[in-house]
Amino acid sequence: MTTTETKIELDLIAKLGNLKYTCRPDICDRATLETNFREKFQELNRVKLTDEEFNRLLEEIVTPDVFTAAQTLRTRNSFIREDGTPLNYTLVNIEDWCKNSFEVVNQLRINSDYSHHRFDVVLLINGVPVVQIELKTLGINPRRAIEQIVEYKNDPGNGFTRTLLCFMQVFIVSNRDSTYYFANNNTRHFSFNADERFLPIYQFAAPDNTKITGLDEFADAVLAKCTLGQMISRYMVLVASEQKLLMMRPYQIYAVKNIVKCIEENSGNGYIWHTTGSGKTLTSFKASTLLKVNPNIEKCLFVVDRKDLDRQTREEFNRFQEGCVESNTNTGELVRRLLSDDAADKVIVCTIQKLGLALNENSKRNKSREKRGLVTYADQLDAMRDKRIVFIFDECHRSQFGDNHQTIKEFFPKAQLFGFTGTPIFDKNSTVKQITGEEQTLKTTEDLFQQCLHEYTITHAIEDRNVLKFHVDYFKPDGKNPPKQGEKIAKRAIVEAILAKHDAATGGRKFNAIFATASINEAIEYHQLFKDIQAEKLQADLSFVPLNIAAVFSPPSDVSADVRQLQEDLPNELADNQQEPDAKKEALGEIIASYNTHFGANHRIEEFDLYYQDVQQRIKDQQWPDADLRKANLSAAHHKIDITIVVDMLLTGFDSKYLNTLYVDKNLKHHGLIQAFSRTNRVLNDTKPYGHILDFRGQQSAVDEAIALFSGKRDESRAREIWLVDKAPIVIDKLQEAKLALQGFMQAHGLSGKPEDIAKLMGDEARVGFVKAFKEVQKLQTQLDQYTDLTPEQAQTIETILPKDELNAFRGQYLETAKRLRDERARTGDREGETRNEDLAQLDFEFVLFASATIDYDYIMKLIADFSSKKPGKAAMSREQLISLIAGDAKFIDERDLITEYVRGLTAGEGLDERAIHTGYLQFKAVKAARELNELAARHGLAAAALQGFVDAVLERRIFDGEQLTELLAPLELGWKARTQKELALMSELVPMLKRRAGGREISGLQAYED
């Protein structure tokens, strides 16, 4: 028997009672909530407020701005009393959160404006509601449960904007066996956007990273009073620059706790092994800010090993807390800040190179100062030798194996050193020697930092979906056998293979790629080869669309200090540049000139750093539609980079969710391999199922070795299974099963397997069943579409299972059905007293899976022009194929009926070019819109011009104004009752028209009429 929601709720309340929460059944509505808050406020602040003062206090602190409310909750505030005296107050005991009052209420009802919602369970700290727990009986997708909270919270006039609920910090969703939590936020950070990039959703975990999913266990681990107080006060971060609340993940919390404990106990050094992409900067920020208030610590230095990481880390820290870290422009400034007693100088971000220059008495900087009769930096810092200083090293696998580490240890004997790394150095992957007496051994991360304080490997991160699995395609020149490890393939064959596979690998150029080459000369050669081969292809086939290629490697000789600092972390490039530097410099100059021409830029080799930053930005700009980038820079012919050719640059530390592919023509191993692969596996949404690697060096044994080395102690035997996606035959079998399940569903409803029969499904339950069944088919199809190692036989099998035309037809039916169900759910809402279809209420729509990167508005216009200009049967697509393509793409979901009607009215072979097609469509759309509006105005007795003006104003501002609606209806001279009926009748037709014309953009204020 299914456990009821009520039973789960009562069990949770009993559990919280055992955790010493006070159960408050008397708090059931807004009035009793505020009365209780008043009592707790007066007790905490030792004050008695008059009714007028309390009402004014509520007016001051209640705000729709989540970020402002979060700040108010955590700080000391001021209030002017009736007699003019100030009252300095806090809402909770911020000095010791454990000493607050912790209460639990259930079935709290808050009525405000259009909201009439009950809340299952709410936790109060000192009378302030800070945690909402929504309980479910179904094994529903947590994303849908969270979406429901988001939908309600973003309703206009909801309880979160007008009452004490504005202080809500955390939402928890559970069906007893599965429990998830997430932070509250303002709307811009608390929505499910068109790309379906969802809110960060968390499951709690034990220190060994095993999941804590049961509600009872979750309550013990997170909701114990002091623990919850710490979660809110210490382990949530208020990101000032974005006005956003962030929750730390469990592994980040354990890392910070262990560092702080190690410092409090003064128990030596340590390192944190948290995989690439796990948010090490946030962890180190929180650790350093907690140390900021520790009076026993003189300074906390966050040390990075490259200039761009110095800038990037400083910006990240200041993003978390504005102005918390100042810029170090030079070594002298670093020394000044180290000697400063100013609180702003307690946490410092700097590069290890800059620190080394200051501490090393034999450095050029110190020798230069000595010659000029100035006190050396080392002598100035001598007063700091006996102070307790904490050093936190970012990416310590790179920065800590040179002389600087030893210099720091010798100069600051009382210092504690902590390192963060995603890829530690073990005996197996160490290359640096250390000599003790006559014995020579390899140096490891543990040698340098003594102990691992917390471990969160890529294995854990993949299982948590914090990063993606990898699909590794070992290129087979003959189609059957990969080359032997290290065996080289002709460069032309590699370029040809990349050009053939790139569209598949990147989901039709939705994503982009990095191409790792073995040397600067090879990067130069590849850049030229791409240019030559693409020119040949374009000459042979005018429909060929060339890839946008860039290349970036450090320039030889005569470079700025900024570039020299970059090169210090690129030893291979640095050594490479010693050979024929003039030729390399000339080639790089030509590459930059080609880049300038292609992208409308104006870079010079003398300012290489700016060129490098521009390349990185363009890689990240892959996320934006071409049309938006064109608007931003009309003069440039191209805006996005498809492939960036590199040697060492960008293979560590660079992150972009829209980079999904790495082409490899260089030998990689151990931590270098993992770092390079990890550029591809940042999570986006279901259109990016994995990070894709195409290896041209036959390095399967190196990959297997790296997986074994960095998988951690847990599940070593399952590491390959966890890290790597299923091979194509397995996924093809799953696609076959999903297609059979879809056919079985249709047969069970008395339908044939044809897509057009979906329209005959009766009732929402059947339509929900189709959406679920076909969504699974599309997910597997999306995964297979990005496999680059499919054999011709496998490709044919996929086509047999689901032919392209049939797939497009099913996609169109999915979008039509999903849109209908979505609108039905929006209309029904979650209003009390109404029966609702639970399956529909819990359904998780996914539209992003049905939006092609290559099929945009311009592409459709080109296809229509092709259809118009060629004789029947000669066009690339028939009329029906074209209509099916439009119907199957989510981008056209609100406009496809119009485009379809326009296409049906065209004559094949009519000879219209693309401009004529585009102009004709705009005219067709305008006439259709005007006719629709005129008919609507006539039906409701309104002047067409007045209604047009009203609609234009709403669409321009994207705000629905009730007063303007009143003015629109005023000429009808209706009484209040008749006017209300007329308003509702008009809006029932006007709302869908406005939403359609808004093109998916939200119009504020329409929600009341939708309900």
Coordinates of N, CA and C in Angstrom, one line a residue, residues 153 232 238 256 425 429 482 532 601 617 630 694 819 871 884 894 984 990:
K153 N 6.1 30.1 -6.6 CA 6.8 31.2 -6.0 C 6.9 32.4 -6.9
I232 N 22.7 27.5 7.2 CA 22.2 28.8 6.8 C 23.2 29.9 7.0
L238 N 26.2 34.4 -0.1 CA 25.5 35.4 -0.8 C 26.4 36.1 -1.9
V256 N 35.8 22.3 3.9 CA 36.0 23.6 4.7 C 36.1 23.2 6.2
I425 N 49.2 14.3 -7.4 CA 50.4 13.6 -7.9 C 50.7 12.4 -7.0
N429 N 52.4 9.0 -11.2 CA 52.4 10.1 -12.2 C 53.3 11.3 -11.8
P482 N 42.2 0.7 -34.6 CA 42.9 2.0 -34.2 C 44.4 1.9 -34.4
D532 N 43.2 25.3 -46.2 CA 43.3 24.8 -47.5 C 42.2 23.8 -47.9
A601 N 38.1 41.6 -35.9 CA 38.9 42.0 -34.7 C 40.1 42.8 -35.1
Q617 N 36.7 34.2 -24.9 CA 35.3 34.7 -24.8 C 34.5 34.2 -26.0
R630 N 25.1 38.7 -34.1 CA 25.1 39.6 -35.2 C 24.7 41.0 -34.8
L694 N 37.8 12.6 -29.3 CA 38.2 11.9 -30.5 C 39.7 11.8 -30.6
K819 N 2.6 20.9 -25.8 CA 2.2 22.3 -25.7 C 0.7 22.4 -25.2
K871 N 11.9 23.4 -59.6 CA 10.7 22.7 -60.1 C 10.3 21.6 -59.1
S884 N 7.1 19.2 -41.9 CA 7.4 18.3 -40.9 C 8.6 18.8 -40.1
D894 N 5.6 28.4 -31.2 CA 4.5 29.4 -31.2 C 4.2 30.0 -32.6
L984 N -13.4 39.6 -18.7 CA -13.0 38.1 -18.7 C -13.2 37.5 -20.0
L990 N -7.6 37.1 -25.5 CA -6.5 37.9 -25.7 C -5.2 37.3 -25.1

